[in-house]
Amino acid sequence: MEWHYQENQFDNITKRSNLRMLIITNDHHSRLKAQQMDPEILMLLTRTTPYHEAFLGAYTSSKSAIGLRKSATKGV
């Protein structure tokens, strides 16, 4: 039996749900932005912002592609 503390709980929760990852990344990023006056928090914000924006771009592209496929299917 594997010890569950060795597992990455965020990975387990989000690997099958991009929506859950979107919720977590938006919450995490907004909380960092709210406390960016702290130099250590600002360092974390600076480090995570490119990953946050890359995920948002990929998520938006994915949702757009799904919408286009659905509308094309309805057109048929």
XYZ file of C-alpha atoms in Angstrom:
76
model
C 0.000 0.000 0.000
C 1.397 3.358 -1.029
C 1.648 6.088 1.567
C -0.729 8.801 0.311
C 1.459 11.658 1.604
C 4.010 10.823 -1.084
C 1.479 11.590 -3.808
C 1.090 15.073 -5.248
C -2.440 15.924 -4.171
C -2.762 18.834 -6.623
C -1.752 16.562 -9.494
C -4.231 13.903 -8.384
C -7.065 16.451 -8.259
C -6.270 18.272 -11.515
C -4.922 15.627 -13.893
C -8.416 14.798 -15.153
C -9.973 18.262 -14.814
C -8.692 21.413 -16.471
C -11.523 23.326 -14.811
C -10.210 22.393 -11.359
C -6.736 23.500 -12.397
C -8.171 26.784 -13.668
C -9.870 27.392 -10.327
C -6.691 26.602 -8.375
C -4.372 28.692 -10.566
C -6.705 31.705 -10.562
C -7.085 31.536 -6.779
C -3.356 31.071 -6.205
C -2.413 33.912 -8.551
C -4.949 36.362 -7.102
C -3.809 35.628 -3.531
C -0.193 36.222 -4.514
C -1.122 39.489 -6.237
C -3.006 40.656 -3.152
C 0.144 40.304 -1.041
C 2.796 41.317 -3.557
C 4.133 44.072 -1.275
C 6.054 41.360 0.584
C 9.344 40.793 -1.313
C 9.197 37.019 -0.895
C 5.605 36.894 -2.179
C 6.603 39.125 -5.097
C 9.361 36.649 -5.961
C 6.806 33.816 -5.995
C 4.396 35.901 -8.076
C 7.124 36.752 -10.578
C 8.110 33.100 -10.847
C 4.575 31.728 -11.245
C 2.998 34.396 -13.493
C 4.418 33.005 -16.794
C 3.100 29.520 -15.948
C -0.283 30.935 -14.945
C -0.568 32.909 -18.185
C 0.578 29.937 -20.278
C -2.073 27.728 -18.696
C -4.775 30.377 -19.227
C -3.778 30.652 -22.896
C -3.854 26.889 -23.375
C -7.162 26.570 -21.519
C -8.751 29.333 -23.596
C -7.482 27.785 -26.843
C -8.821 24.399 -25.796
C -12.239 25.783 -24.935
C -12.353 27.710 -28.232
C -11.499 24.556 -30.189
C -14.242 22.636 -28.382
C -16.730 25.424 -29.154
C -15.763 25.442 -32.841
C -16.155 21.662 -33.078
C -19.562 21.805 -31.409
C -20.782 24.546 -33.732
C -19.454 22.664 -36.781
C -21.248 19.533 -35.605
C -24.498 21.465 -35.202
C -24.017 22.862 -38.701
C -23.884 19.357 -40.134
